[in-house]
Short mmCIF file of C-alpha atoms in Angstrom, two decimals:
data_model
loop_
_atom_site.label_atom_id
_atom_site.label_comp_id
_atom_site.label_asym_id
_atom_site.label_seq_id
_atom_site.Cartn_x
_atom_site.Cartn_y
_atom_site.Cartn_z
CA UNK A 177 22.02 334.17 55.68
CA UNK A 178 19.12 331.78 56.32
CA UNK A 179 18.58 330.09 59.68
CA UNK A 180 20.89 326.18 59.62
CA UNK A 181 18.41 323.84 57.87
CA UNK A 182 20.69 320.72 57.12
CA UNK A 183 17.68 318.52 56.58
CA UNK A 184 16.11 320.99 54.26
CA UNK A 185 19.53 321.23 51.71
CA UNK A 186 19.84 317.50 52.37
CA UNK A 187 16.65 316.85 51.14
CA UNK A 188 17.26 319.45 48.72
CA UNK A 189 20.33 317.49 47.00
CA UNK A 190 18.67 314.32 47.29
CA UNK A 191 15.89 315.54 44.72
CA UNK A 192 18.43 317.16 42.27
CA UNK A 193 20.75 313.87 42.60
CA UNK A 194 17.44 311.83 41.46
CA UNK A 195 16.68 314.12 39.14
CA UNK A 196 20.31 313.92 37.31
CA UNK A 197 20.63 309.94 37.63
CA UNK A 198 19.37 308.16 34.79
CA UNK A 199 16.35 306.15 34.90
CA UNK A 200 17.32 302.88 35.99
CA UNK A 201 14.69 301.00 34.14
CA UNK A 202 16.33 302.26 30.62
CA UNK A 203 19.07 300.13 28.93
CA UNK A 204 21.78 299.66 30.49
CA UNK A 205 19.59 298.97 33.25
CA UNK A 206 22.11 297.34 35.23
CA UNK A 207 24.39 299.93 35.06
CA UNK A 208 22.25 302.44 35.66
CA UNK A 209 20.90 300.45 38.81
CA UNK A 210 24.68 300.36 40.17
CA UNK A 211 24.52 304.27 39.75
CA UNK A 212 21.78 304.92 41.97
CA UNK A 213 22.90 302.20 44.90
CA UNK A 214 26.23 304.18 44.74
CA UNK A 215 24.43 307.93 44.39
CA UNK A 216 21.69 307.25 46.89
CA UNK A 217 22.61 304.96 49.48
CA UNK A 218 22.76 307.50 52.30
CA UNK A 219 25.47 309.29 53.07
CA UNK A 220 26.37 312.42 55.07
CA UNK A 221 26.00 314.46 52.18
CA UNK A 222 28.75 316.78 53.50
CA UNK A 223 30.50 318.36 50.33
CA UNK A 224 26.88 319.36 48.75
CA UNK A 225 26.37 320.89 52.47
CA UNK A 226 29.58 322.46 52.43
CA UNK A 227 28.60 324.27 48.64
CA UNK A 228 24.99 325.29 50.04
CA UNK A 229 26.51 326.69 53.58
CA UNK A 230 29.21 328.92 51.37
CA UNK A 231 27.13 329.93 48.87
CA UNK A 232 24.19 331.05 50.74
CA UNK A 233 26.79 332.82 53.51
CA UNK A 234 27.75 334.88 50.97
CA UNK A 235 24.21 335.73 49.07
CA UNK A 236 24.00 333.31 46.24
CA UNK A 237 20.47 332.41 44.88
CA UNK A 238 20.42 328.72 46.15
CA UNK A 239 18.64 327.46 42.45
CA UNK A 240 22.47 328.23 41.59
CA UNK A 241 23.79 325.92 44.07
CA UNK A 242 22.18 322.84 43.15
CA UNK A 243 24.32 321.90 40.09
CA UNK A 244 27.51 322.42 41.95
CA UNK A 245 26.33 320.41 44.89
CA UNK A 246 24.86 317.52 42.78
CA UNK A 247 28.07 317.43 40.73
CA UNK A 248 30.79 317.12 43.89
CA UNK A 249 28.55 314.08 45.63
CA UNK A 250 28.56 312.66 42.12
CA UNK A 251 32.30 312.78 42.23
CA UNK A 252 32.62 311.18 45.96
CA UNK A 253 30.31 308.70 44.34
CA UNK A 254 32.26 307.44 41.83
CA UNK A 255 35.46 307.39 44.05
CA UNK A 256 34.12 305.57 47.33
CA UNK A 257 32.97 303.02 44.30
CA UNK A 258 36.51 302.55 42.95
CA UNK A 259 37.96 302.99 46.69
CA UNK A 260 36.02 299.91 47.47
CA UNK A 261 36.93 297.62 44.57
CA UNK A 262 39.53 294.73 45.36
CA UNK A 263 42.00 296.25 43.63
CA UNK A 264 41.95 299.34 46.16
CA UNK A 265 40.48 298.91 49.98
CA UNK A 266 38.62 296.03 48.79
CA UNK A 267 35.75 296.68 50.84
CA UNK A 268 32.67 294.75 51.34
CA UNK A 269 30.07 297.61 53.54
CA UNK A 270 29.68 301.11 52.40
CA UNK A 271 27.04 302.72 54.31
CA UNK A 272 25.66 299.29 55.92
CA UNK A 273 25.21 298.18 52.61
CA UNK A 274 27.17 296.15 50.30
CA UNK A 275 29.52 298.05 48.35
CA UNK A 276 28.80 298.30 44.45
CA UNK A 277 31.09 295.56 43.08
CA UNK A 278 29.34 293.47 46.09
CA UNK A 279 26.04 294.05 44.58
CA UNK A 280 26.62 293.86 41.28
CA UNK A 281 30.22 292.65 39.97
CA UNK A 282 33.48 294.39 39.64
CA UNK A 283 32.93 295.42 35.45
CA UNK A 284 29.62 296.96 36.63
CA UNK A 285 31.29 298.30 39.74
CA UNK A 286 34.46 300.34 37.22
CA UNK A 287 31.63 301.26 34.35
CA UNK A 288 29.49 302.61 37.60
CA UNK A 289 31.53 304.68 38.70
CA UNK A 290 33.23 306.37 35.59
CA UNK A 291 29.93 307.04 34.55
CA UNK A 292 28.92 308.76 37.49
CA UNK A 293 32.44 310.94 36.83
CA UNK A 294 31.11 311.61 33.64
CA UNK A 295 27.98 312.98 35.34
CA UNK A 296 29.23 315.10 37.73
CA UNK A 297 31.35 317.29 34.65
CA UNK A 298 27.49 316.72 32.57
CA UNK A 299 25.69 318.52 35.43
CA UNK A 300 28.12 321.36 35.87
CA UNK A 301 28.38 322.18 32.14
CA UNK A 302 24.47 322.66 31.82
CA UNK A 303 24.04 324.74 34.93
CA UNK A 304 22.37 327.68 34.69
CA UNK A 305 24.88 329.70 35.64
CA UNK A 306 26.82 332.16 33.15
CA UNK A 307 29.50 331.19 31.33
CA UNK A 308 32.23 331.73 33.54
CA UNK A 309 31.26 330.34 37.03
CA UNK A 310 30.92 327.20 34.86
CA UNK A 311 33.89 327.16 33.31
CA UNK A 312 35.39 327.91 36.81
CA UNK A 313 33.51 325.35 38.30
CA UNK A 314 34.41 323.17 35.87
CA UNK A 315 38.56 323.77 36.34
CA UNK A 316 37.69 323.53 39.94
CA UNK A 317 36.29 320.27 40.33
CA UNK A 318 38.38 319.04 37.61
CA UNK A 319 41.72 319.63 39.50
CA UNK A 320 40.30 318.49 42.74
CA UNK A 321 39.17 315.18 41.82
CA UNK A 322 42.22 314.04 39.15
CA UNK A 323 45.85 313.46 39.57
CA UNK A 324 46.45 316.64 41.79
CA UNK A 325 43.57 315.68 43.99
CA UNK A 326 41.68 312.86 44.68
CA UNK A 327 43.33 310.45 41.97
CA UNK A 328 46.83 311.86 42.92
CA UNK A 329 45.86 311.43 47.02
CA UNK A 330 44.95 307.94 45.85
CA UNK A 331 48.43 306.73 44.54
CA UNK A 332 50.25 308.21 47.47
CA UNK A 333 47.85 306.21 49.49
CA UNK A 334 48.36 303.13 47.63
CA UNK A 335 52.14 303.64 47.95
CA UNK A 336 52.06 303.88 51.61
CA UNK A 337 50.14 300.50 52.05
CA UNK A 338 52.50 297.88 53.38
CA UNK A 339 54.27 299.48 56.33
CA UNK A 340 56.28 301.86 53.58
CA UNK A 341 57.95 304.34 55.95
CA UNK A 342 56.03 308.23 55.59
CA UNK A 343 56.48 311.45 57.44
CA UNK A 344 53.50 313.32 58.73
CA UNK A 345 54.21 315.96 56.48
CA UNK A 346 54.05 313.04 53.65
CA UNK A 347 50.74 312.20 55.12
CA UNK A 348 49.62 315.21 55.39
CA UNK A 349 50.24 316.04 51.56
CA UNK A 350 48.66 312.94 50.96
CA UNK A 351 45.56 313.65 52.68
CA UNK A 352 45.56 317.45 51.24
CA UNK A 353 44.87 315.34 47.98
CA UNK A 354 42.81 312.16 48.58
CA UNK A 355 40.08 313.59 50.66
CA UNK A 356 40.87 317.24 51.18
CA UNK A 357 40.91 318.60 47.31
CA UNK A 358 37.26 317.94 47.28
CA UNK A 359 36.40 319.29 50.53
CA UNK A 360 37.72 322.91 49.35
CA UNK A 361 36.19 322.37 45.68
CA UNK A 362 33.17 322.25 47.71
CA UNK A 363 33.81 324.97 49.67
CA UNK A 364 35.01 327.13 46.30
CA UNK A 365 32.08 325.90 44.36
CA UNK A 366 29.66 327.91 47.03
CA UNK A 367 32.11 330.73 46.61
CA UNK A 368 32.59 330.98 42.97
CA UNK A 369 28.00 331.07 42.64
CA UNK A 370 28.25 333.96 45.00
CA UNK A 371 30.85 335.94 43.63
CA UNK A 372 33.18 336.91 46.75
CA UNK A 373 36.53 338.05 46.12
CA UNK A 374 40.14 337.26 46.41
CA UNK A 375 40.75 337.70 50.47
CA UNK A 376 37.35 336.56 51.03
CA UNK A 377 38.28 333.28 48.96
CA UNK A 378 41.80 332.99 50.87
CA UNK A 379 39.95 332.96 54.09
CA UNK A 380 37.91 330.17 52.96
CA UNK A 381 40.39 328.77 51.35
CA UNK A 382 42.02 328.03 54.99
CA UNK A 383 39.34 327.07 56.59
CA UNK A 384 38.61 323.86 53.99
CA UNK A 385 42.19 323.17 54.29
CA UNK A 386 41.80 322.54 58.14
CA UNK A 387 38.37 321.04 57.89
CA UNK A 388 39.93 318.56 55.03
CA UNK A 389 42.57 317.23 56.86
CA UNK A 390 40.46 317.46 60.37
CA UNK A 391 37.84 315.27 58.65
CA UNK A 392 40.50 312.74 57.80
CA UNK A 393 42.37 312.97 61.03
CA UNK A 394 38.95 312.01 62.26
CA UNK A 395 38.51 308.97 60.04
CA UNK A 396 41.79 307.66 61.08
CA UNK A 397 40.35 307.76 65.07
CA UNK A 398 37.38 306.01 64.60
CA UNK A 399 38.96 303.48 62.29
CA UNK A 400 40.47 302.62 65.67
CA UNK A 401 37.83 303.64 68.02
CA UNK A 402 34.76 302.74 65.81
CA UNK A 403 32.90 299.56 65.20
CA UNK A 404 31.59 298.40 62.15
CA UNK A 405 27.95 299.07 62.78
CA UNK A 406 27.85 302.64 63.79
CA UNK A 407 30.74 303.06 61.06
CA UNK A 408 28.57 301.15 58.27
CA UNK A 409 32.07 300.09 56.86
CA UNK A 410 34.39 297.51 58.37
CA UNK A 411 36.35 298.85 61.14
CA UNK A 412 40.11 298.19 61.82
CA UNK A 413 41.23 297.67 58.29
CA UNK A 414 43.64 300.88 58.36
CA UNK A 415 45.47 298.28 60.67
CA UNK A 416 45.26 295.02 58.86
CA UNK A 417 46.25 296.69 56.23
CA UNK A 418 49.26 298.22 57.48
CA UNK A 419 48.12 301.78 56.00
CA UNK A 420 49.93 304.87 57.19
CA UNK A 421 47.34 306.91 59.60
CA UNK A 422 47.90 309.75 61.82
CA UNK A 423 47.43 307.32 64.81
CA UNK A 424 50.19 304.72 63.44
CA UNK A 425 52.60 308.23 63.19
CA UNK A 426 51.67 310.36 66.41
CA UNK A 427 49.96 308.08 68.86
CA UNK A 428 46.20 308.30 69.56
CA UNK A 429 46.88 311.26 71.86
CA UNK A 430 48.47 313.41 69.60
CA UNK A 431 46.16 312.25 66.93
CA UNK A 432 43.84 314.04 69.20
CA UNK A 433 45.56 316.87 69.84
CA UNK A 434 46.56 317.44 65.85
CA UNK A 435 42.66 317.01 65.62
CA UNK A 436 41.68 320.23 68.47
CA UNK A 437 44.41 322.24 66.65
CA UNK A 438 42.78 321.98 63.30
CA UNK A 439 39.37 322.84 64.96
CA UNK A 440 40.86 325.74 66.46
CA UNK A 441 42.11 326.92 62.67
CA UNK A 442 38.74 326.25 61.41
CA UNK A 443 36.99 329.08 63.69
CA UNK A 444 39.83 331.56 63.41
CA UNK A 445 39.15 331.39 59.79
CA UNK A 446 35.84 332.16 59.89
CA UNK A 447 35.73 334.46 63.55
CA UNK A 448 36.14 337.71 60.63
CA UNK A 449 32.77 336.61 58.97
CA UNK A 450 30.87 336.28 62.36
CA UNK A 451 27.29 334.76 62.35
CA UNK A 452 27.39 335.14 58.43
CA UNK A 453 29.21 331.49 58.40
CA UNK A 454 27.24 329.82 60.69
CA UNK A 455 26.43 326.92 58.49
CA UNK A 456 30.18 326.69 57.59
CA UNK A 457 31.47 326.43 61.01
CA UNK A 458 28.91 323.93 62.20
CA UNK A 459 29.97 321.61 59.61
CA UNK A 460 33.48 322.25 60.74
CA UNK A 461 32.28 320.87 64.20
CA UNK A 462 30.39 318.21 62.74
CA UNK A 463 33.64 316.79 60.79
CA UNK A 464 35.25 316.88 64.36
CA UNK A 465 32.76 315.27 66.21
CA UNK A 466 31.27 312.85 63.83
CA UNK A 467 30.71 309.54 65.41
CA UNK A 468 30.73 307.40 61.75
#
């Protein structure tokens, strides 16, 4: 296990990414333009992070990890571009920046970010990996990011706009879909390069689940507790919107609490592994203490 670079796999991401966009002066060009202001405008870059800290725990070349972690921040590309559009969150700051239907228009905005969906399965198929971590990879992602994840996650969401009444359990599930399927696809991604096996998998397995919902728990505070500026999105619109957050449910200090408890799962779901997941478990803590 290499020493934490962050910066270095960051950086690292940020050249494949470039590499696998098109070139934006080629027809479409405007299309292609609204593909890199969605792909490269920043970002955390924590599900690529999440494939590189798994992988390399558990001894995968990281040339192998590129395509994996290019293809899952293609896929939160093209949804925080269709979670934005009017006809979802209707947001007008992503990042600091405007959002893609901002910048360009709403067609450009929809074509953007299916194409960019379209890239992520691209990338994954040509990796040069054998035959089948990719097809794994492929089912992976696949599952995580349509209607049992992230498109699934979506609809409940959009269902419990409005003040509809929820449980936390119903939340919970919800968030297990929107933003947590791709969280563990991440972590799995990592896994399936390196090879480990079934308990090893479990164990990880457990830890994304906490670190998925911890990193929406998370969201749901500083929605409340943020401002737009160190946010880069608009702040408070879980409220004006009436959607269903863990705050609305438990209170802000049991949102807290839920959040302490799900850091606590994280580390006993990696304490087996030891120093081997250090990468893992810091961006556990990051998700927890993230400030935007």
């Amino acid at each position: 296990m290499p020493d934490i670079d962050f910066g270095t796999w960051r950086a690292r991401v940020d050249a494949a990414l470039a590499a696998a966009l098109p070139d934006s002066s080629h027809a479409p060009q405007r299309l292609h333009a609204a593909m890199h202001h969605a792909a490269t405008n920043g970002g955390k870059r924590m599900r690529p992070l999440l494939v590189y800290a798994a992988g390399t725990a558990f001894g995968a070349d990281i040339a192998k990890l590129d395509a994996p972690a290019v293809a899952v921040e293609l896929i939160h590309a093209y949804s925080l571009v269709h979670d934005d559009l009017p006809a979802m969150d209707d947001d007008a700051l992503r990042r600091g920046k405007p959002t893609v239907h901002i910048a360009f228009d709403e067609a450009t905005a929809i074509l953007a970010g299916d194409a960019l969906q379209s890239l992520a399965f691209d990338v994954l198929a040509h990796a040069p990996l054998d035959a089948d971590a990719r097809v794994a990879m492929l089912a992976e992602l696949a599952t995580a990011s349509g209607m049992r994840g992230m498109c699934g996650g979506q609809a409940l969401d959009i269902d419990a706009t409005g003040g509809a009444a929820i449980s936390v359990a119903e939340l919970e599930r919800l968030h297990a879909m929107k933003t947590g399927a791709l969280l563990r696809a991440s972590v799995r991604l990592g896994a399936i390069a390196a090879g480990v096996d079934f308990p090893t998998q479990a164990r990880l397995d457990v830890f994304a689940d906490a670190l998925g919902l911890a990193f929406q728990v998370r969201d749901d505070l500083l929605d409340v507790e943020g401002d737009s500026a160190s946010l880069g999105k608009t702040a408070g619109k879980d409220a004006a919107q009436r959607k269903a957050t863990f705050p609305a449910l438990l209170g802000l200090d049991a949102t807290r609490a839920r959040l302490a408890a799900l850091s606590d799962a994280m580390r006993d779901a990696l304490a087996p592994f030891g120093s081997q997941t250090d990468a893992l478990a810091a961006l556990g803590r990051a998700a927890v203490e993230r400030k935007h």
